[in-house]
PDB file of C-alpha atoms in Angstrom:
ATOM      1  CA  UNK A 576     -36.970   0.174  -0.548  1.00 56.00           C
ATOM      2  CA  UNK A 577     -37.528   0.073   3.095  1.00 56.00           C
ATOM      3  CA  UNK A 578     -35.439  -2.874   3.384  1.00 58.00           C
ATOM      4  CA  UNK A 579     -32.602  -0.458   1.332  1.00 60.00           C
ATOM      5  CA  UNK A 580     -32.980   2.076   3.970  1.00 52.00           C
ATOM      6  CA  UNK A 581     -32.848  -0.008   6.707  1.00 50.00           C
ATOM      7  CA  UNK A 582     -29.837  -1.580   5.836  1.00 55.00           C
ATOM      8  CA  UNK A 583     -28.209   1.865   5.357  1.00 60.00           C
ATOM      9  CA  UNK A 584     -29.219   2.995   8.986  1.00 54.00           C
ATOM     10  CA  UNK A 585     -27.700  -0.209  10.586  1.00 51.00           C
ATOM     11  CA  UNK A 586     -24.437   0.048   8.743  1.00 56.00           C
ATOM     12  CA  UNK A 587     -24.186   3.892   9.678  1.00 59.00           C
ATOM     13  CA  UNK A 588     -25.036   2.954  13.271  1.00 53.00           C
ATOM     14  CA  UNK A 589     -22.208   0.402  13.408  1.00 55.00           C
ATOM     15  CA  UNK A 590     -19.976   2.735  11.794  1.00 60.00           C
ATOM     16  CA  UNK A 591     -20.415   5.220  14.555  1.00 55.00           C
ATOM     17  CA  UNK A 592     -20.025   2.599  17.145  1.00 53.00           C
ATOM     18  CA  UNK A 593     -16.875   1.603  15.435  1.00 57.00           C
ATOM     19  CA  UNK A 594     -15.140   5.009  15.269  1.00 57.00           C
ATOM     20  CA  UNK A 595     -16.069   5.805  18.908  1.00 52.00           C
ATOM     21  CA  UNK A 596     -14.360   2.506  19.992  1.00 52.00           C
ATOM     22  CA  UNK A 597     -11.048   3.501  18.241  1.00 52.00           C
ATOM     23  CA  UNK A 598     -11.257   6.872  19.675  1.00 50.00           C
ATOM     24  CA  UNK A 599     -11.277   5.564  23.295  1.00 50.00           C
ATOM     25  CA  UNK A 600      -8.628   3.132  22.430  1.00 59.00           C
ATOM     26  CA  UNK A 601      -5.427   2.870  25.037  1.00 69.00           C
ATOM     27  CA  UNK A 602      -2.796   5.306  23.352  1.00 79.00           C
ATOM     28  CA  UNK A 603      -0.314   2.521  23.704  1.00 89.00           C
ATOM     29  CA  UNK A 604       3.251   2.265  24.949  1.00 91.00           C
ATOM     30  CA  UNK A 605       6.119   3.818  23.442  1.00 93.00           C
ATOM     31  CA  UNK A 606       9.753   3.036  23.773  1.00 94.00           C
ATOM     32  CA  UNK A 607      12.720   5.175  22.395  1.00 95.00           C
ATOM     33  CA  UNK A 608      16.252   3.312  21.739  1.00 96.00           C
ATOM     34  CA  UNK A 609      18.826   5.860  21.527  1.00 95.00           C
ATOM     35  CA  UNK A 610      22.222   4.585  19.470  1.00 95.00           C
ATOM     36  CA  UNK A 611      25.247   6.841  20.291  1.00 92.00           C
ATOM     37  CA  UNK A 612      28.342   5.810  18.044  1.00 88.00           C
ATOM     38  CA  UNK A 613      31.658   7.637  18.571  1.00 84.00           C
ATOM     39  CA  UNK A 614      33.710   8.719  15.967  1.00 79.00           C
ATOM     40  CA  UNK A 615      36.560   9.428  18.226  1.00 76.00           C
ATOM     41  CA  UNK A 616      39.958   7.761  16.667  1.00 70.00           C
ATOM     42  CA  UNK A 617      41.703   4.950  18.617  1.00 69.00           C
ATOM     43  CA  UNK A 618      38.762   3.763  20.817  1.00 65.00           C
ATOM     44  CA  UNK A 619      38.714   6.907  23.185  1.00 72.00           C
ATOM     45  CA  UNK A 620      35.088   7.575  22.591  1.00 75.00           C
ATOM     46  CA  UNK A 621      32.149   5.733  24.529  1.00 85.00           C
ATOM     47  CA  UNK A 622      29.630   4.114  22.077  1.00 91.00           C
ATOM     48  CA  UNK A 623      26.439   3.080  23.948  1.00 93.00           C
ATOM     49  CA  UNK A 624      22.321   2.113  22.803  1.00 95.00           C
ATOM     50  CA  UNK A 625      20.359   3.620  25.763  1.00 95.00           C
ATOM     51  CA  UNK A 626      17.023   2.917  26.568  1.00 95.00           C
ATOM     52  CA  UNK A 627      15.099   4.583  29.625  1.00 92.00           C
ATOM     53  CA  UNK A 628      13.464   2.649  32.263  1.00 91.00           C
ATOM     54  CA  UNK A 629      11.732   5.164  34.376  1.00 87.00           C
ATOM     55  CA  UNK A 630       8.379   6.520  34.132  1.00 86.00           C
ATOM     56  CA  UNK A 631       8.339  10.408  33.842  1.00 83.00           C
ATOM     57  CA  UNK A 632       5.587  13.197  34.100  1.00 81.00           C
ATOM     58  CA  UNK A 633       6.731  15.876  32.232  1.00 79.00           C
ATOM     59  CA  UNK A 634       4.110  18.145  33.815  1.00 79.00           C
ATOM     60  CA  UNK A 635       6.126  19.051  36.707  1.00 75.00           C
ATOM     61  CA  UNK A 636       8.829  20.358  34.236  1.00 75.00           C
ATOM     62  CA  UNK A 637       6.608  22.395  32.008  1.00 77.00           C
ATOM     63  CA  UNK A 638       6.142  26.408  32.283  1.00 74.00           C
ATOM     64  CA  UNK A 639       4.223  28.433  30.192  1.00 72.00           C
ATOM     65  CA  UNK A 640       4.755  31.927  28.737  1.00 70.00           C
ATOM     66  CA  UNK A 641       1.920  34.309  28.621  1.00 72.00           C
ATOM     67  CA  UNK A 642       3.512  37.450  26.426  1.00 73.00           C
ATOM     68  CA  UNK A 643       6.436  35.492  24.491  1.00 69.00           C
ATOM     69  CA  UNK A 644       8.939  36.900  27.117  1.00 70.00           C
ATOM     70  CA  UNK A 645       8.314  35.992  30.650  1.00 68.00           C
ATOM     71  CA  UNK A 646       9.450  32.622  31.730  1.00 68.00           C
ATOM     72  CA  UNK A 647       9.409  30.284  34.719  1.00 65.00           C
ATOM     73  CA  UNK A 648      12.183  28.131  33.355  1.00 66.00           C
ATOM     74  CA  UNK A 649      14.473  28.937  36.547  1.00 62.00           C
ATOM     75  CA  UNK A 650      11.803  27.248  38.795  1.00 64.00           C
ATOM     76  CA  UNK A 651      12.706  23.799  37.060  1.00 69.00           C
ATOM     77  CA  UNK A 652      16.203  22.367  38.148  1.00 72.00           C
ATOM     78  CA  UNK A 653      18.052  20.359  35.469  1.00 75.00           C
ATOM     79  CA  UNK A 654      19.368  17.952  38.159  1.00 75.00           C
ATOM     80  CA  UNK A 655      15.607  17.142  38.390  1.00 74.00           C
ATOM     81  CA  UNK A 656      15.461  16.022  34.983  1.00 77.00           C
ATOM     82  CA  UNK A 657      17.773  13.144  35.059  1.00 83.00           C
ATOM     83  CA  UNK A 658      16.490   9.805  35.449  1.00 84.00           C
ATOM     84  CA  UNK A 659      18.354   7.224  37.628  1.00 86.00           C
ATOM     85  CA  UNK A 660      17.191   3.775  35.901  1.00 91.00           C
ATOM     86  CA  UNK A 661      18.069   3.098  32.242  1.00 92.00           C
ATOM     87  CA  UNK A 662      19.659   0.363  30.313  1.00 94.00           C
ATOM     88  CA  UNK A 663      22.684   0.765  28.201  1.00 94.00           C
ATOM     89  CA  UNK A 664      24.609  -1.886  25.853  1.00 95.00           C
ATOM     90  CA  UNK A 665      28.165  -1.248  25.248  1.00 93.00           C
ATOM     91  CA  UNK A 666      28.851  -0.565  21.328  1.00 93.00           C
ATOM     92  CA  UNK A 667      32.121  -0.557  19.458  1.00 89.00           C
ATOM     93  CA  UNK A 668      33.682   2.944  18.123  1.00 86.00           C
ATOM     94  CA  UNK A 669      33.588   4.097  14.315  1.00 84.00           C
ATOM     95  CA  UNK A 670      37.037   4.607  14.396  1.00 79.00           C
ATOM     96  CA  UNK A 671      40.084   2.753  15.273  1.00 77.00           C
ATOM     97  CA  UNK A 672      43.926   3.620  15.179  1.00 76.00           C
ATOM     98  CA  UNK A 673      44.186   2.720  11.538  1.00 78.00           C
ATOM     99  CA  UNK A 674      40.560   4.747  10.661  1.00 79.00           C
ATOM    100  CA  UNK A 675      37.134   3.420  10.121  1.00 83.00           C
ATOM    101  CA  UNK A 676      36.821  -0.100  11.668  1.00 86.00           C
ATOM    102  CA  UNK A 677      34.133  -1.719   9.352  1.00 92.00           C
ATOM    103  CA  UNK A 678      34.337  -4.767  11.854  1.00 92.00           C
ATOM    104  CA  UNK A 679      33.530  -2.417  14.498  1.00 90.00           C
ATOM    105  CA  UNK A 680      30.244  -0.850  12.434  1.00 91.00           C
ATOM    106  CA  UNK A 681      29.059  -4.508  11.474  1.00 96.00           C
ATOM    107  CA  UNK A 682      29.208  -5.476  14.997  1.00 95.00           C
ATOM    108  CA  UNK A 683      27.196  -2.383  15.783  1.00 94.00           C
ATOM    109  CA  UNK A 684      24.590  -3.416  13.293  1.00 95.00           C
ATOM    110  CA  UNK A 685      24.405  -6.821  14.802  1.00 97.00           C
ATOM    111  CA  UNK A 686      23.686  -5.697  18.225  1.00 96.00           C
ATOM    112  CA  UNK A 687      20.942  -2.980  16.969  1.00 96.00           C
ATOM    113  CA  UNK A 688      19.428  -5.553  14.863  1.00 96.00           C
ATOM    114  CA  UNK A 689      19.321  -8.109  17.819  1.00 97.00           C
ATOM    115  CA  UNK A 690      17.579  -5.371  19.895  1.00 96.00           C
ATOM    116  CA  UNK A 691      15.264  -4.665  17.225  1.00 96.00           C
ATOM    117  CA  UNK A 692      14.327  -7.852  17.099  1.00 97.00           C
ATOM    118  CA  UNK A 693      13.870  -8.730  20.756  1.00 97.00           C
ATOM    119  CA  UNK A 694      11.385  -5.692  21.136  1.00 96.00           C
ATOM    120  CA  UNK A 695       9.402  -6.853  17.955  1.00 97.00           C
ATOM    121  CA  UNK A 696       9.234 -10.011  19.912  1.00 97.00           C
ATOM    122  CA  UNK A 697       7.907  -8.396  22.986  1.00 96.00           C
ATOM    123  CA  UNK A 698       4.915  -6.882  20.900  1.00 96.00           C
ATOM    124  CA  UNK A 699       6.757  -3.479  19.865  1.00 96.00           C
ATOM    125  CA  UNK A 700       6.430  -2.300  16.400  1.00 96.00           C
ATOM    126  CA  UNK A 701       9.281  -0.227  14.811  1.00 95.00           C
ATOM    127  CA  UNK A 702       7.464   3.169  14.100  1.00 95.00           C
ATOM    128  CA  UNK A 703      10.377   5.866  13.077  1.00 95.00           C
ATOM    129  CA  UNK A 704      13.794   6.334  12.625  1.00 95.00           C
ATOM    130  CA  UNK A 705      15.684   9.547  12.888  1.00 95.00           C
ATOM    131  CA  UNK A 706      19.812  10.271  12.914  1.00 92.00           C
ATOM    132  CA  UNK A 707      22.431  13.013  13.194  1.00 90.00           C
ATOM    133  CA  UNK A 708      25.687  13.185  13.264  1.00 86.00           C
ATOM    134  CA  UNK A 709      28.493  15.784  14.609  1.00 81.00           C
ATOM    135  CA  UNK A 710      31.218  14.695  12.540  1.00 73.00           C
ATOM    136  CA  UNK A 711      35.020  14.485  12.712  1.00 64.00           C
ATOM    137  CA  UNK A 712      36.237  17.637  10.713  1.00 67.00           C
ATOM    138  CA  UNK A 713      39.872  17.135  10.199  1.00 68.00           C
ATOM    139  CA  UNK A 714      43.197  17.266  12.352  1.00 72.00           C
ATOM    140  CA  UNK A 715      41.923  19.926  14.555  1.00 72.00           C
ATOM    141  CA  UNK A 716      38.523  18.067  15.384  1.00 69.00           C
ATOM    142  CA  UNK A 717      39.147  14.606  17.339  1.00 66.00           C
ATOM    143  CA  UNK A 718      35.353  14.439  18.260  1.00 71.00           C
ATOM    144  CA  UNK A 719      32.263  13.569  16.805  1.00 78.00           C
ATOM    145  CA  UNK A 720      29.325  11.243  17.472  1.00 83.00           C
ATOM    146  CA  UNK A 721      26.678   9.787  15.372  1.00 86.00           C
ATOM    147  CA  UNK A 722      23.423   9.341  17.053  1.00 91.00           C
ATOM    148  CA  UNK A 723      20.310   7.274  15.896  1.00 94.00           C
ATOM    149  CA  UNK A 724      16.660   7.476  17.890  1.00 96.00           C
ATOM    150  CA  UNK A 725      14.442   4.533  17.190  1.00 96.00           C
ATOM    151  CA  UNK A 726      10.919   4.930  18.177  1.00 96.00           C
ATOM    152  CA  UNK A 727       8.513   2.083  19.002  1.00 96.00           C
ATOM    153  CA  UNK A 728       4.997   1.307  19.720  1.00 96.00           C
ATOM    154  CA  UNK A 729       3.209  -1.539  21.685  1.00 94.00           C
TER     155      UNK A 729
END
């Protein structure tokens, strides 16, 4: 009986030590890759794959509201939010003069897939993806984009 109690006590201690080590682990490095694919006809749009390369401290851009109404947001300049350093890769537009260009879509898929594989080879793990669209709504609406954000963690 004493051996069983001692074994349980040792196991519990080891479990506490293991839990403490996991809570003090480094949070990890995150990377977000944003893909903007234009759906403007005849190649007039701009499609890109964008990655930020600048470290940002969000503390200087945040303000607090105390009563739900008053805000110091005017003290934060939008021009200060813009980063100067980022990587961009050109992509092809979804539409050509004849309409949807499936070769362009396949080409973009090849570029995006290649970038995902490069990031995984660099030790990043693909965590999450989200997308949205502002679409071409007929003859009076010549614009639109398809945007995808991919989240990676190392």
